[in-house]
Tab-separated table of C-alpha atoms in Angstrom:
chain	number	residue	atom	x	y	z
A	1	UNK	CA	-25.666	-12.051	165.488
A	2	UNK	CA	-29.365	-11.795	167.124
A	3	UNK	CA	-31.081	-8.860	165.556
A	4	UNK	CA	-33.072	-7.335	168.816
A	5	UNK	CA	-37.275	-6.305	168.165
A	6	UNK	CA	-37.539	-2.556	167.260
A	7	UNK	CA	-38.835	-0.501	169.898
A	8	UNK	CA	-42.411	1.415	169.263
A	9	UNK	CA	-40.773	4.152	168.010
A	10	UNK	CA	-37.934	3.141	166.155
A	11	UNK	CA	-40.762	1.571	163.052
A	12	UNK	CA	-40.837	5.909	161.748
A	13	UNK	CA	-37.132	5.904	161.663
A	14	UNK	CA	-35.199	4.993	157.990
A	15	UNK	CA	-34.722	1.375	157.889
A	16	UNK	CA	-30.932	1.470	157.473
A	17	UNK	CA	-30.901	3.459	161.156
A	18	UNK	CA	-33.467	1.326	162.716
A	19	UNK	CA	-32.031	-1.902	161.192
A	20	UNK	CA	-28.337	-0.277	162.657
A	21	UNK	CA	-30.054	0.049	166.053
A	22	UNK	CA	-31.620	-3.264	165.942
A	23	UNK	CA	-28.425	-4.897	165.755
A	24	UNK	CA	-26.816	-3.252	167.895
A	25	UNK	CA	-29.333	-3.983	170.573
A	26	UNK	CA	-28.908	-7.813	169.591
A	27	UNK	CA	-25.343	-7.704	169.835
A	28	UNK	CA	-25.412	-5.954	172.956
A	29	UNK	CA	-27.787	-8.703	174.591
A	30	UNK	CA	-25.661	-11.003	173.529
A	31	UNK	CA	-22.573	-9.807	175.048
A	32	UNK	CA	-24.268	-9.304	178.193
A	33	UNK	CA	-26.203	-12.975	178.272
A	34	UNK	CA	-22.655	-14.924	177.662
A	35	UNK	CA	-21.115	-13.129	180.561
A	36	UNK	CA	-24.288	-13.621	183.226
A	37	UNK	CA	-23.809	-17.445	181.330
A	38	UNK	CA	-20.055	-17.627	182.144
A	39	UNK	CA	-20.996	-16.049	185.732
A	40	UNK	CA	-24.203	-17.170	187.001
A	41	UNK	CA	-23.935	-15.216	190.088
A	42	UNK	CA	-24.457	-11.624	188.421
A	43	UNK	CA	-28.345	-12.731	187.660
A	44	UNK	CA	-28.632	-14.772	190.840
A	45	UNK	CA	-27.168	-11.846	192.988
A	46	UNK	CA	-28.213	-9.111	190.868
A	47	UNK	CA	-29.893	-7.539	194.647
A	48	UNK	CA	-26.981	-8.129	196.995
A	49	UNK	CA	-24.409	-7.305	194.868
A	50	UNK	CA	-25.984	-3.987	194.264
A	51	UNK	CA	-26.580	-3.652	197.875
A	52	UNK	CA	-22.445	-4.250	198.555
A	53	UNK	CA	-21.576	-1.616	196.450
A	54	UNK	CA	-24.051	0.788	198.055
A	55	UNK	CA	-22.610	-0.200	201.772
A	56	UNK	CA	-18.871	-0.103	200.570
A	57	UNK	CA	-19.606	3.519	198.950
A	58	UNK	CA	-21.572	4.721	202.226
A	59	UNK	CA	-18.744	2.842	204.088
A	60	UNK	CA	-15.901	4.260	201.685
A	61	UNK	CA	-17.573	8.018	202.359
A	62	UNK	CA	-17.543	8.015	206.742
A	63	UNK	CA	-14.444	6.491	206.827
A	64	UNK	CA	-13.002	9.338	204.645
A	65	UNK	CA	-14.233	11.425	207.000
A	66	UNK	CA	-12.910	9.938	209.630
A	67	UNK	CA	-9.518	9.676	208.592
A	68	UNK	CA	-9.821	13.573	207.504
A	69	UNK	CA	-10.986	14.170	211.657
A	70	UNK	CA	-7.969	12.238	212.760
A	71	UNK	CA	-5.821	14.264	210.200
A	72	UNK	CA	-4.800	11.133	209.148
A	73	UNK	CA	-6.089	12.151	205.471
A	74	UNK	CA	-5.251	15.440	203.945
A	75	UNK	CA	-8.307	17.591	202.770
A	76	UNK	CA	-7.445	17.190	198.864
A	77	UNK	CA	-7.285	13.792	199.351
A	78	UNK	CA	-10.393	13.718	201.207
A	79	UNK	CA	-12.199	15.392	198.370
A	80	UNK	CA	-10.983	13.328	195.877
A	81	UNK	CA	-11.231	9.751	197.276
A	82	UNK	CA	-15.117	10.945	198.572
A	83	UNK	CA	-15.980	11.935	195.364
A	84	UNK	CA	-15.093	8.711	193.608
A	85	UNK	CA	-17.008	6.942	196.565
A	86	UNK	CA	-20.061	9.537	195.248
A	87	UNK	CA	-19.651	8.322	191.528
A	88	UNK	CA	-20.663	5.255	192.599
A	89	UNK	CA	-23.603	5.838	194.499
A	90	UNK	CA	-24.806	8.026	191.625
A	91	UNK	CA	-24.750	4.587	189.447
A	92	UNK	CA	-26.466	2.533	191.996
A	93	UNK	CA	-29.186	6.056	191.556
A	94	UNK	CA	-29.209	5.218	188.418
A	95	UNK	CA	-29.849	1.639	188.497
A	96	UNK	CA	-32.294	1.609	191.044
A	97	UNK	CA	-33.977	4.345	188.843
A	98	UNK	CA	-34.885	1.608	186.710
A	99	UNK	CA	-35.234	-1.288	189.602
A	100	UNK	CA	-32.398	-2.744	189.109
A	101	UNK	CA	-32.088	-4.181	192.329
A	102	UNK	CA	-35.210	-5.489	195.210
A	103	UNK	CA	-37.823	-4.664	192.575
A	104	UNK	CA	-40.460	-6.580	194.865
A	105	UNK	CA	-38.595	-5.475	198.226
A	106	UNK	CA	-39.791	-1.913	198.506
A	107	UNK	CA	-38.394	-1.425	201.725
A	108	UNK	CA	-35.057	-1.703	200.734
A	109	UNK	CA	-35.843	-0.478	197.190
A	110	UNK	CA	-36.629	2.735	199.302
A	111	UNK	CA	-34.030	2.860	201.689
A	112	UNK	CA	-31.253	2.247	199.112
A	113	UNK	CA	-33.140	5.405	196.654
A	114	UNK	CA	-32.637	7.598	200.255
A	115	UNK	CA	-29.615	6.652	200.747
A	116	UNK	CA	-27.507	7.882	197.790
A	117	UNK	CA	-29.803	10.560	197.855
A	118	UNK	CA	-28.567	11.656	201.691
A	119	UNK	CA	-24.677	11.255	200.529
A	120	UNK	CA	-25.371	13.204	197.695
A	121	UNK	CA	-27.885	16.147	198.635
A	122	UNK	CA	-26.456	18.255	195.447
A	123	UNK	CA	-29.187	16.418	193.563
A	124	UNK	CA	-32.587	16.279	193.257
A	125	UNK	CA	-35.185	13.925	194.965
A	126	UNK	CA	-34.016	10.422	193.037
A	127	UNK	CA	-38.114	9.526	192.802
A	128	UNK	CA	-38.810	12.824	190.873
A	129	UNK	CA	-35.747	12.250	188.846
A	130	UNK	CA	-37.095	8.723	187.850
A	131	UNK	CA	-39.750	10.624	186.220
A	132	UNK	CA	-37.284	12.786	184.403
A	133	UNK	CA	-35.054	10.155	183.191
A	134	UNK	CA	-37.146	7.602	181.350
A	135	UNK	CA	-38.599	10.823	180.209
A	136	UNK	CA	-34.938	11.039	179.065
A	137	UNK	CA	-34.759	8.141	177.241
A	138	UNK	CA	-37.998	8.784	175.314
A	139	UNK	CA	-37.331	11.893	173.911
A	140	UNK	CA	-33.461	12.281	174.864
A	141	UNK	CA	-32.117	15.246	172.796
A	142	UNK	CA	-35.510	16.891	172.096
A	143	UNK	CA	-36.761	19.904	173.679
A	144	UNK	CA	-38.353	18.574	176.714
A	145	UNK	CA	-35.663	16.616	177.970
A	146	UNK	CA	-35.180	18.663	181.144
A	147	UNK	CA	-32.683	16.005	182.397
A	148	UNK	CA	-29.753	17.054	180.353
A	149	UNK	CA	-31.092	20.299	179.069
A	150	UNK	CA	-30.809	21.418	183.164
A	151	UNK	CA	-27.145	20.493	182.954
A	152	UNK	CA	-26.169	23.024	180.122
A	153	UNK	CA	-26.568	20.279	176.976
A	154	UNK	CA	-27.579	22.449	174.102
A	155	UNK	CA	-26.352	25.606	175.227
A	156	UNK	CA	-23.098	27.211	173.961
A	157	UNK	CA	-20.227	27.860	175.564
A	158	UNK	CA	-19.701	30.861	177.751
A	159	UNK	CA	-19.949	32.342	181.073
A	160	UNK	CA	-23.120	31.081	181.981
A	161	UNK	CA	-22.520	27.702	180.994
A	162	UNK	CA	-19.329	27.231	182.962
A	163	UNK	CA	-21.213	28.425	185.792
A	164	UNK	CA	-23.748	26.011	185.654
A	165	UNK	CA	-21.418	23.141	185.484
A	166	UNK	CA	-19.682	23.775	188.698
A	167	UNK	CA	-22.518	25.015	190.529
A	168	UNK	CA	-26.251	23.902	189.888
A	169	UNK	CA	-28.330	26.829	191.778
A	170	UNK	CA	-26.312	29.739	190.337
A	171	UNK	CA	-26.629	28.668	187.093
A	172	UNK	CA	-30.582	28.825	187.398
A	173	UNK	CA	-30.511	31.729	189.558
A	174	UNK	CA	-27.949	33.254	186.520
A	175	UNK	CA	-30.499	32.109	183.964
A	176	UNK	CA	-34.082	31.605	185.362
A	177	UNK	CA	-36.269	32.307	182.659
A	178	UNK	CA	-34.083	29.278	180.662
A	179	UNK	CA	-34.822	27.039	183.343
A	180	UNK	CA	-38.121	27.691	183.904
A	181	UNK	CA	-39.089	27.367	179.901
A	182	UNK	CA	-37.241	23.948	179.859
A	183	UNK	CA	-39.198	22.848	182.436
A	184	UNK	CA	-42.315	23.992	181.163
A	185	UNK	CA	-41.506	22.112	177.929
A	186	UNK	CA	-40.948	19.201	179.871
A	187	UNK	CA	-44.027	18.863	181.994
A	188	UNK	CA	-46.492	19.897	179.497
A	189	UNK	CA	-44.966	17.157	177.184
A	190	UNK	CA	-45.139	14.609	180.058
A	191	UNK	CA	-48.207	15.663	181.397
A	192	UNK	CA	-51.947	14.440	179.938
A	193	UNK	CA	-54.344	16.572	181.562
A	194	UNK	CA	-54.192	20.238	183.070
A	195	UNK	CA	-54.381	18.852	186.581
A	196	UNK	CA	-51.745	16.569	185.695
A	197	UNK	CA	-49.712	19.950	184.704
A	198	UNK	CA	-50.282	21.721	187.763
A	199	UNK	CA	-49.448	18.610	189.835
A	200	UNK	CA	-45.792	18.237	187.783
A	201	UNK	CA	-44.958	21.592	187.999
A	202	UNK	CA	-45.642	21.756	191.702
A	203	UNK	CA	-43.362	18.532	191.846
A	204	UNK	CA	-40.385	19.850	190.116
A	205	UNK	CA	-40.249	23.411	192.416
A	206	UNK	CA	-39.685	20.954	194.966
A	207	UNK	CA	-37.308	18.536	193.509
A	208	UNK	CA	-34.268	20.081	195.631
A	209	UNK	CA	-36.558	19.963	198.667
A	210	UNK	CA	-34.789	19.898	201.725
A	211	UNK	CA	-31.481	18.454	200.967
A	212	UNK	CA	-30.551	20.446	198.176
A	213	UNK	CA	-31.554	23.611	199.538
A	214	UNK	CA	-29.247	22.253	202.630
A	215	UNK	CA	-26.164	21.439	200.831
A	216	UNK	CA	-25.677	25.026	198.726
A	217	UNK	CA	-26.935	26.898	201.622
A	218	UNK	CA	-23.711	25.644	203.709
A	219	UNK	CA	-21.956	25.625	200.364
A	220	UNK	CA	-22.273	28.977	199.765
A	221	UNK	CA	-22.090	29.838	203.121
A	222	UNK	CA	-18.846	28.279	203.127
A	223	UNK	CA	-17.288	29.648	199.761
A	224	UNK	CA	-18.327	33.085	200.884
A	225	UNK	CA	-16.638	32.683	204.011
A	226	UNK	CA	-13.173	31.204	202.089
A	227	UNK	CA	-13.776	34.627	199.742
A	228	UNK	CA	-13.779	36.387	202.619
A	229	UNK	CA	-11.123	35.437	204.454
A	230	UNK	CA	-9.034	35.448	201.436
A	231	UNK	CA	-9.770	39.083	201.093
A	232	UNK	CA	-10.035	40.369	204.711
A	233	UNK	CA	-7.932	37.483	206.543
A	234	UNK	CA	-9.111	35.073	209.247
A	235	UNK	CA	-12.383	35.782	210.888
A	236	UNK	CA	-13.864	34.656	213.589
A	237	UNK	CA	-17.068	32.558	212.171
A	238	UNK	CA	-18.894	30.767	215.000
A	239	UNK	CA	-19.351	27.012	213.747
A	240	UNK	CA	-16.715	27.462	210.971
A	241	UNK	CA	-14.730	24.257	212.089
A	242	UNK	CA	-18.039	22.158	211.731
A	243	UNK	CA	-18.868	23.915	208.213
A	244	UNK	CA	-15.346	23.199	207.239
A	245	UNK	CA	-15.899	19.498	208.001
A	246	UNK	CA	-18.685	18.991	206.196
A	247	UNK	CA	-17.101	21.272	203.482
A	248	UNK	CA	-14.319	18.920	202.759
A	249	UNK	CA	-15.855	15.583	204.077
A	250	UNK	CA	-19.665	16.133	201.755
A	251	UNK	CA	-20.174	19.295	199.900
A	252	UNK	CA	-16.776	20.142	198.097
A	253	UNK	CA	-16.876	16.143	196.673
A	254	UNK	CA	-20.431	16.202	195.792
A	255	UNK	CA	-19.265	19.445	194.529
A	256	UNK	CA	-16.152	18.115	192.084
A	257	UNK	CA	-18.686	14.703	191.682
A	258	UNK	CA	-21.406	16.804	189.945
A	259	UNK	CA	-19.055	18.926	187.858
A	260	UNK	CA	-17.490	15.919	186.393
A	261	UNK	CA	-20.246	14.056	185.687
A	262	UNK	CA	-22.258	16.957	184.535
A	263	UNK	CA	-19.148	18.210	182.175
A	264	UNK	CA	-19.183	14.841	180.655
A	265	UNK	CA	-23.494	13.754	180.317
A	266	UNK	CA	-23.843	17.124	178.997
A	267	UNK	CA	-20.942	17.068	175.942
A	268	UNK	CA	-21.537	13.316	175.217
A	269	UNK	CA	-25.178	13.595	174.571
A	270	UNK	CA	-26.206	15.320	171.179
A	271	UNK	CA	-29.419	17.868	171.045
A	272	UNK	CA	-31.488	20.017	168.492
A	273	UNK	CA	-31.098	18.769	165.180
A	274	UNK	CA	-31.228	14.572	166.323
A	275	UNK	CA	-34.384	12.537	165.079
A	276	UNK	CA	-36.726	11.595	168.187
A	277	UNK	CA	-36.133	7.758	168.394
A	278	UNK	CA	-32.598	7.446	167.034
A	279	UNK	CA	-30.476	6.329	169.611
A	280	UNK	CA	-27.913	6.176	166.667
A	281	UNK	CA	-28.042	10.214	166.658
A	282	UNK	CA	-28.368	10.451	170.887
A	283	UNK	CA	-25.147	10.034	172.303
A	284	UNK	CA	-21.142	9.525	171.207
A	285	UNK	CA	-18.626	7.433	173.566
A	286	UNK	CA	-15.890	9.235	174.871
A	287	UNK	CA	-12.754	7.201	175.530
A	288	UNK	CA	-9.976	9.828	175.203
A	289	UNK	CA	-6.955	9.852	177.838
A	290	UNK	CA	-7.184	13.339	178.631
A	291	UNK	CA	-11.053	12.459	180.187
A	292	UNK	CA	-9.472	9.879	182.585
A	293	UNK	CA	-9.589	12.332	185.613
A	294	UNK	CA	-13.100	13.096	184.679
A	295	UNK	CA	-14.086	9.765	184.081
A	296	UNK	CA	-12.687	8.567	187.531
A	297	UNK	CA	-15.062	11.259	189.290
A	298	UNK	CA	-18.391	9.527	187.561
A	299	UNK	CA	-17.453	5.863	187.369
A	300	UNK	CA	-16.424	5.720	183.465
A	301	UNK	CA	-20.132	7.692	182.312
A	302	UNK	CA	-18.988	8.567	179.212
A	303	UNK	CA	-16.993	5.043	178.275
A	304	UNK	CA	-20.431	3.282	178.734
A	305	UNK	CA	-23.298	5.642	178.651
A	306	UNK	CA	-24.115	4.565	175.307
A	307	UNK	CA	-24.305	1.079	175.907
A	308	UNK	CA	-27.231	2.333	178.521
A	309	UNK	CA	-28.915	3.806	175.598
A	310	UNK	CA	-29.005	1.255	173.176
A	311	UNK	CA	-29.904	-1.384	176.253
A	312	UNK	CA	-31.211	-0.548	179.212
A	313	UNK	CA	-30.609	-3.943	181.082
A	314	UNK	CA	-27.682	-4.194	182.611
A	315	UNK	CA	-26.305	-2.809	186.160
A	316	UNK	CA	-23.205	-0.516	186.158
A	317	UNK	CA	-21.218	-2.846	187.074
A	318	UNK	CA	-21.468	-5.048	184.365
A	319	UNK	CA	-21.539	-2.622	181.551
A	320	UNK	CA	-17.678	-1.905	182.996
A	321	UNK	CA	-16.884	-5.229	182.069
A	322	UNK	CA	-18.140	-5.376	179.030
A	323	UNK	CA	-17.209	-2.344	177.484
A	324	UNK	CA	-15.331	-3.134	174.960
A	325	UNK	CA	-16.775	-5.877	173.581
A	326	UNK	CA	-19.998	-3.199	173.589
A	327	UNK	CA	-17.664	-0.712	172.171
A	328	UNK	CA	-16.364	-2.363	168.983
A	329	UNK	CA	-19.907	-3.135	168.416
A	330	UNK	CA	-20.693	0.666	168.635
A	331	UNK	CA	-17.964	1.832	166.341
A	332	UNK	CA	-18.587	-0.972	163.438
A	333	UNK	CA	-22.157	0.769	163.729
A	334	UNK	CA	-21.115	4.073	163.505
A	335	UNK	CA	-22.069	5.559	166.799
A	336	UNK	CA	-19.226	8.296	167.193
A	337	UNK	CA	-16.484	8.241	169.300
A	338	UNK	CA	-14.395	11.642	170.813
A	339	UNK	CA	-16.393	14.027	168.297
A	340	UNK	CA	-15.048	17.066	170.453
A	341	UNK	CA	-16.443	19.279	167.681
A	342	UNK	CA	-19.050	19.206	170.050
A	343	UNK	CA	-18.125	21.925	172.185
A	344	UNK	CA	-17.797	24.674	169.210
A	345	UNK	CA	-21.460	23.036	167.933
A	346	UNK	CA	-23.110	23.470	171.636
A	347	UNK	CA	-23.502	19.562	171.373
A	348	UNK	CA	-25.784	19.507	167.795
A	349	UNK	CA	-25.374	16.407	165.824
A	350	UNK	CA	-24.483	17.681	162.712
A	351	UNK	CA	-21.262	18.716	161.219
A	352	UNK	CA	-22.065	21.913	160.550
A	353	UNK	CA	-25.705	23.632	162.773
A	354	UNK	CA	-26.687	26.638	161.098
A	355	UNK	CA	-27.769	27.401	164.859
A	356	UNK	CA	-27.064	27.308	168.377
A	357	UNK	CA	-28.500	28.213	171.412
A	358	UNK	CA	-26.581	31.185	172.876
């Protein structure tokens, strides 16, 4: 088995973790080299094959709505097939995060980073959250990693919580002084210099700038009208055939999209009490039946997640294929699987926190 180089940080960590991490980094390479060797044309269309996927989704997505306009698709069905369309363009996000695909083509680096962003305007601007997430993977479970820390991780369960997981905005408008100290946390431990602070901070206010602000606007405007009508009967809303379109057709699957994948990142990564550097100590797999419907919503994130962790390299795709080879490698290393003693710990590593964040 190839034992990978440590990473800069991993030399302060025990040498039974680090040498744990180390191979499981080389075995992961390996895995990954003998099936690009067994399939040359993953490396040698690394660009185009990420560009199918990202046409197919965007494809995949209008001709869901299209089929919902003819009323040849039900709305349910709509929602559901739209969102799984969504989970993948939230991959390809992902991957092009860390230019994965037309690294020297900037134009279509740029088009492909607007594009899932445009199909998926529940999230934030994909070039601030490049910033965020290999922020993630430095300090991932520490204080300042506003990635997962803005999706609930560390908090326990309760009202607020729940909240946040099915609707982004209300749970910071539910909790902003929360939000607001996370992110604070974040930029002045990214940040080097005061200006550097100022410019950050001015950055993240606008992360949701426009299309966020555009999709829970007409998502609100649309669940108040539902309320509403539910309560009072049908009303005549001007528009309300348009806004029930784009309800079914964009904002209700980006909707179930961002619970699901929110539900799952934010229970399968630990926080609080992990040791900065140890991936061993930064996220569990989860591989339990009863996730399936979750997992089908955001493309199999908590099956492979960890692999991403340990190596960065590989597309999406590809960790799918390899993930259980990648797996078993896991488990002989004792990275945890389905520790749903999570939950009742608000996601802390140990067995037993003496504390959680209410």
């Amino acid at each position: 088995m190839r034992i990978a180089t440590r990473l800069p940080g991993e030399r302060t960590l025990a040498e039974g973790d680090a040498d744990k991490i180390a191979a499981i980094r080389g075995a992961l390479i390996e895995i990954g080299t003998d099936w690009r060797a067994r399939h040359p044309w993953l490396d040698a269309h690394q660009d185009q094959i990420g560009l199918a996927f990202f046409l197919v989704s965007i494809g995949g997505v209008i001709a869901d709505a299209v089929l919902y306009g003819l009323g040849v698709l039900p709305w349910w069905a709509t929602i559901l097939l739209t969102a799984f369309w969504l989970s993948i363009l939230h991959e390809l996000e992902h991957d092009l995060i860390h230019s994965m695909y037309y690294r020297t083509n900037k134009f279509v680096h740029n088009a492909m980073m607007f594009g899932v962003w445009f199909f998926r305007p529940s999230t934030i601007n994909p070039w601030v959250r490049r910033r965020m997430h290999l922020h993630h993977h430095k300090v991932s479970g520490t204080d300042s990693d506003l990635e997962e820390r803005a999706i609930t991780n560390g908090e326990g369960w309760g009202p607020h919580r729940t909240i946040s997981l099915l609707d982004s905005f209300l749970g910071m408008y539910t909790k902003p002084f929360r939000i607001h100290q996370i992110a604070k946390t974040y930029v002045e431990h990214e940040a080097s210099t005061p200006e550097e602070v100022r410019r950050l901070a001015n950055i993240q206010r606008l992360a949701y700038f426009p299309l966020g602000l555009f999709h829970y606007t007409l998502w609100h405007l649309f669940i108040g009208i539902s309320i509403y009508e539910l309560i009072a009967g049908p009303a005549s809303v001007p528009g309300i055939g348009v806004l029930t379109f784009l309800a079914v057709t964009i904002l209700a699957p980006n909707a179930v999209r961002t619970f699901c994948l929110h539900f799952v990142s934010s229970n399968m990564h630990y926080y609080g009490d992990i040791q900065e550097h140890n991936v061993l100590q930064q996220t569990q797999v989860w591989t339990a039946l009863w996730l399936k419907p979750f997992h089908a919503l955001c493309f199999n994130f908590g099956e492979t997640h960890a692999i991403h962790h340990f190596l960065v390299r590989d597309p999406f795709y590809l960790r799918e294929l390899i993930k259980h080879d990648c797996q078993q490698v896991l488990a002989e290393h004792g990275v945890r699987f389905n520790d749903f003693g999570t939950f009742r710990r608000a996601n802390r590593f140990a067995l037993a926190p003496s504390t959680v964040e209410a």
